[in-house]
Short mmCIF file of C-alpha atoms in Angstrom, two decimals:
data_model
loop_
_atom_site.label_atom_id
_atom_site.label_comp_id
_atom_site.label_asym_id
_atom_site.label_seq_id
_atom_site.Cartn_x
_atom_site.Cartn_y
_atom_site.Cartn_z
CA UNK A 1 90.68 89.93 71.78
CA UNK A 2 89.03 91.60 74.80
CA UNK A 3 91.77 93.12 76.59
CA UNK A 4 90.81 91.90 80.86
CA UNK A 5 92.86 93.16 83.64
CA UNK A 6 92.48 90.75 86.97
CA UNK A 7 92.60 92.66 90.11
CA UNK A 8 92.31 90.02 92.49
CA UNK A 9 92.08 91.05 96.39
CA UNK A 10 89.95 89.99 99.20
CA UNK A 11 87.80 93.43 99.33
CA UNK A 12 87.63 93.39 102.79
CA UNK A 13 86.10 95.58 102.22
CA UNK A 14 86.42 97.05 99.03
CA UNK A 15 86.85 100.87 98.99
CA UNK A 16 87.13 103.95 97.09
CA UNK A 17 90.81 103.61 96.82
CA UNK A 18 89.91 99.96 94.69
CA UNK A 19 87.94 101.79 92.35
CA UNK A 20 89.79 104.80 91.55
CA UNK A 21 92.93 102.66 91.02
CA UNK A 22 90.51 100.20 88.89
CA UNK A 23 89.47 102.63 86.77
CA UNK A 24 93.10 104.56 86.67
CA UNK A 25 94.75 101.23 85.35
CA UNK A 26 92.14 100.46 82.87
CA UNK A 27 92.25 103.59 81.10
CA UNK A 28 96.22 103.96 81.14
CA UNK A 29 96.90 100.40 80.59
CA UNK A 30 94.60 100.31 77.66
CA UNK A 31 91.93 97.44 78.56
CA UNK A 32 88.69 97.11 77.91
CA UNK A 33 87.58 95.67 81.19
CA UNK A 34 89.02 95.33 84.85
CA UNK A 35 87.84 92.08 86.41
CA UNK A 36 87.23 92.89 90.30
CA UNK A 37 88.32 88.92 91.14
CA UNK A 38 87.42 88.65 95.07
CA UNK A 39 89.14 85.83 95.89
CA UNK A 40 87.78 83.56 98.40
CA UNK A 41 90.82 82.69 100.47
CA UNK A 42 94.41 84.27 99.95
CA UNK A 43 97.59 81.63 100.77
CA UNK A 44 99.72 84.62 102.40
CA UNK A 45 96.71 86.27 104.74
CA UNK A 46 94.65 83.91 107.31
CA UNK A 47 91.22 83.06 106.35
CA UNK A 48 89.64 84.22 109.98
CA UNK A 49 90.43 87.73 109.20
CA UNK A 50 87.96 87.35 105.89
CA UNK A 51 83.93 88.50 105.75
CA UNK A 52 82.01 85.74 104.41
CA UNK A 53 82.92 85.11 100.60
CA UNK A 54 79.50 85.61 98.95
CA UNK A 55 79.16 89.39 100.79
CA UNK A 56 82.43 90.68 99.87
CA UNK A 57 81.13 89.90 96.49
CA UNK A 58 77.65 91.43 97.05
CA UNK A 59 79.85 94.50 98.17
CA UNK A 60 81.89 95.13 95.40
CA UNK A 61 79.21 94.64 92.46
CA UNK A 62 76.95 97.57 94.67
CA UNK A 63 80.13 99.43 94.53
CA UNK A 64 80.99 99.30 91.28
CA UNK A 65 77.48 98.98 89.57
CA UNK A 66 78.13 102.59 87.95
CA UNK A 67 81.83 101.98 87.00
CA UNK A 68 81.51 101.20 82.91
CA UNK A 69 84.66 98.71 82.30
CA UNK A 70 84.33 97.19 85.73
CA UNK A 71 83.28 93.58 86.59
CA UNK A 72 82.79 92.36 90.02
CA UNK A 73 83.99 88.46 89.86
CA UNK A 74 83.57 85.48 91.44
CA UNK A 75 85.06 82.97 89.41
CA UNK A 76 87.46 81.74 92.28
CA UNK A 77 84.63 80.56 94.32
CA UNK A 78 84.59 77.40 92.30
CA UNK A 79 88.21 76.56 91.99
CA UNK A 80 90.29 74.64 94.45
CA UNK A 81 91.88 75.98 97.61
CA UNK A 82 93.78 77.87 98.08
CA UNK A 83 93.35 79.80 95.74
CA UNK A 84 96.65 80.34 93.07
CA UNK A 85 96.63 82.97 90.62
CA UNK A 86 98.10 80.97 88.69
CA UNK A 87 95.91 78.36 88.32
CA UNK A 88 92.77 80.82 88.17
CA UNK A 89 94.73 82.74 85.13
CA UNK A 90 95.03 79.39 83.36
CA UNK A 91 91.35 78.41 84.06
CA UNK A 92 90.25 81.21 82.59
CA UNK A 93 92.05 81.56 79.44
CA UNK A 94 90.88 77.81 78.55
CA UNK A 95 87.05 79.08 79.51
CA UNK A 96 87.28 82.36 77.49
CA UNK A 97 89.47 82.13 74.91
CA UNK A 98 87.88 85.73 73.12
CA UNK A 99 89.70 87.65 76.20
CA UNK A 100 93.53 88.27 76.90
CA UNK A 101 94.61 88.64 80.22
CA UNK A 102 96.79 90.52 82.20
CA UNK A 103 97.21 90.65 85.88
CA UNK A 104 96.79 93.64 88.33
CA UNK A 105 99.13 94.17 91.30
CA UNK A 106 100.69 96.41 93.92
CA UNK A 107 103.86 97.19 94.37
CA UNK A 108 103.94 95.14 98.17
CA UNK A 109 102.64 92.31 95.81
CA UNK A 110 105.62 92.38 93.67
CA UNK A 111 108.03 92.20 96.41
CA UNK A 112 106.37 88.88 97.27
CA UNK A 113 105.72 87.54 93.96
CA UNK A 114 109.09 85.64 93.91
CA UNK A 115 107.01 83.41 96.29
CA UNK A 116 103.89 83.34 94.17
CA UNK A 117 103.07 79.39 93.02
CA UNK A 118 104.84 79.38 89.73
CA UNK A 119 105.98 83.14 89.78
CA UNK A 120 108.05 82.95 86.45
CA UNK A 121 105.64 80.91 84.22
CA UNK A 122 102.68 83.55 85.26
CA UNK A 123 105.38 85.97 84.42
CA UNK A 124 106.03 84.51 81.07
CA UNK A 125 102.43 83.68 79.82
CA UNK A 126 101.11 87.05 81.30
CA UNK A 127 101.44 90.73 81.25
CA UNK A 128 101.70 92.32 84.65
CA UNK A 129 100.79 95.73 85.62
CA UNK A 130 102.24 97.16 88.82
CA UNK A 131 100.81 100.03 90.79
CA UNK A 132 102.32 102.36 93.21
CA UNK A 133 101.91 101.43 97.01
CA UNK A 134 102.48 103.60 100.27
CA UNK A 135 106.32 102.34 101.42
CA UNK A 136 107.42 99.75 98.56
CA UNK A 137 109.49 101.25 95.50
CA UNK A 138 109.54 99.57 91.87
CA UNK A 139 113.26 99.42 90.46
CA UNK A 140 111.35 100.26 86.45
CA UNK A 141 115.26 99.73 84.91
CA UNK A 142 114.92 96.05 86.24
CA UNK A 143 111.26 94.82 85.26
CA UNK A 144 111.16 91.68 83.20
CA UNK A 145 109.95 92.02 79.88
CA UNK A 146 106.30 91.49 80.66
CA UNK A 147 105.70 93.83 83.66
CA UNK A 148 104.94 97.33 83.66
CA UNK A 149 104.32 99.57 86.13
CA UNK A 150 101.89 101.94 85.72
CA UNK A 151 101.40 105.20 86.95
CA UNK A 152 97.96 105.18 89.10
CA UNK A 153 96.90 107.18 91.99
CA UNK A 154 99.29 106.20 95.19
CA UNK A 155 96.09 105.34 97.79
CA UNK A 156 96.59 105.71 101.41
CA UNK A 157 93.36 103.97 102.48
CA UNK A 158 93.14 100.26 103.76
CA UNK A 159 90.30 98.00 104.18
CA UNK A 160 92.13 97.18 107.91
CA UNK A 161 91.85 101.02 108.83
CA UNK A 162 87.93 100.81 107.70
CA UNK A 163 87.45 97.34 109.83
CA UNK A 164 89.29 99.40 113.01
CA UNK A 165 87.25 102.68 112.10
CA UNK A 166 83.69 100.45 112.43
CA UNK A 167 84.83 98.48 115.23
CA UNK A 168 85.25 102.25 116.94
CA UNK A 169 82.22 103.70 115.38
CA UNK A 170 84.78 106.68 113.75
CA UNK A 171 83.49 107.94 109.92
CA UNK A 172 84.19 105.89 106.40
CA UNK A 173 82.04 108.06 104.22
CA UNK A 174 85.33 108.97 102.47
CA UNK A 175 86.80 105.48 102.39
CA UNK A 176 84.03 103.66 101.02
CA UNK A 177 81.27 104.17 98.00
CA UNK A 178 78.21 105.32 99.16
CA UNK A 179 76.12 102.43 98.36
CA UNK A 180 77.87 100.17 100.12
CA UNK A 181 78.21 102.32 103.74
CA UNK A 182 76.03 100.79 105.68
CA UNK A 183 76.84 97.28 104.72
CA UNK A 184 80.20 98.00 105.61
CA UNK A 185 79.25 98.96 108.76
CA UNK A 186 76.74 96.26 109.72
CA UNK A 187 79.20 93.50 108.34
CA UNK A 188 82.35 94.66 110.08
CA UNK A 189 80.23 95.50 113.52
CA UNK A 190 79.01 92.49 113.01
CA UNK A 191 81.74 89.99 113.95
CA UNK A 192 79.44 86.81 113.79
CA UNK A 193 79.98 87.46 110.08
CA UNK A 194 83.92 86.55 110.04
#
């Protein structure tokens, strides 16, 4: 079995934070690939504040064309929405049955996912990994059996600070991978786009 991690997110845009905390999880959680799942419309955030779908993706597989164990994926785009992790996770382990998956998520994410559609059977069926994020703690004595949280890099950058720093013409060299710069900032200058 190919061991798949799903970190699912908007990417919006993605940034260097993403892929460092991509590749951290991968190599300490012990998979073979992390699936970059941009999903097309998240039930808790509003769909106005999202780039158009099909760039987001165009921006994360230029960002993480040099990543080995990386996948930029679209596989949401087809589905139903909104889009429900659950359902996606179950779609995909019927389409490839070679590959077990587990699902990436932040620690803000895990405070929610008591309101995730069907929050315990995801939680049964599939392992979770939890990362560290800026202001939410993860009680480790009182994970479930199937979640983990795993020690990754604790990133202070957001995709809404990059959005306010183009909309003010400020610097993201350091927040986003180079080869995706100047989409970032035509996109998000752009607001025609969202």
């Amino acid at each position: 079995m190919i061991k798949t991690g799903i970190f699912g997110g908007s990417f919006n845009p993605i940034h260097r934070g993403h892929v460092a905390l991509a590749q951290a999880i991968r190599e300490r959680a012990g998979l073979d690939e992390v699936w970059m799942m941009v999903s097309p419309q998240n039930p808790l955030k509003r769909q106005a504040d999202l780039l158009d779908d099909g760039l987001r993706l165009q921006m994360v597989r230029r960002a993480i064309a040099d990543e080995p164990g990386l996948a930029a994926c679209d596989y949401e785009f087809s589905l139903p929405r909104p889009s429900y992790t659950w359902d996606t996770l179950e779609h995909l382990r019927k389409d490839e049955p070679q590959r077990c998956f587990s699902l990436i998520i932040g620690a803000d994410n895990w405070q929610l996912f008591p309101r995730w559609y069907r929050a315990e059977e995801l939680m049964d069926r599939y392992a979770l990994w939890i990362y560290p994020r800026p202001g939410y703690t993860v009680d480790v004595r009182s994970l479930p059996r199937n979640a983990r949280f795993i020690e990754a890099p604790l990133m202070d950058i957001s995709s809404t600070e990059i959005r306010r720093r183009v909309r003010c013409g400020a610097p993201i060299d350091e927040l986003v991978p180079a080869a995706i710069i100047d989409d970032v900032k035509q996109y998000y200058a752009d607001t025609d786009n969202r």
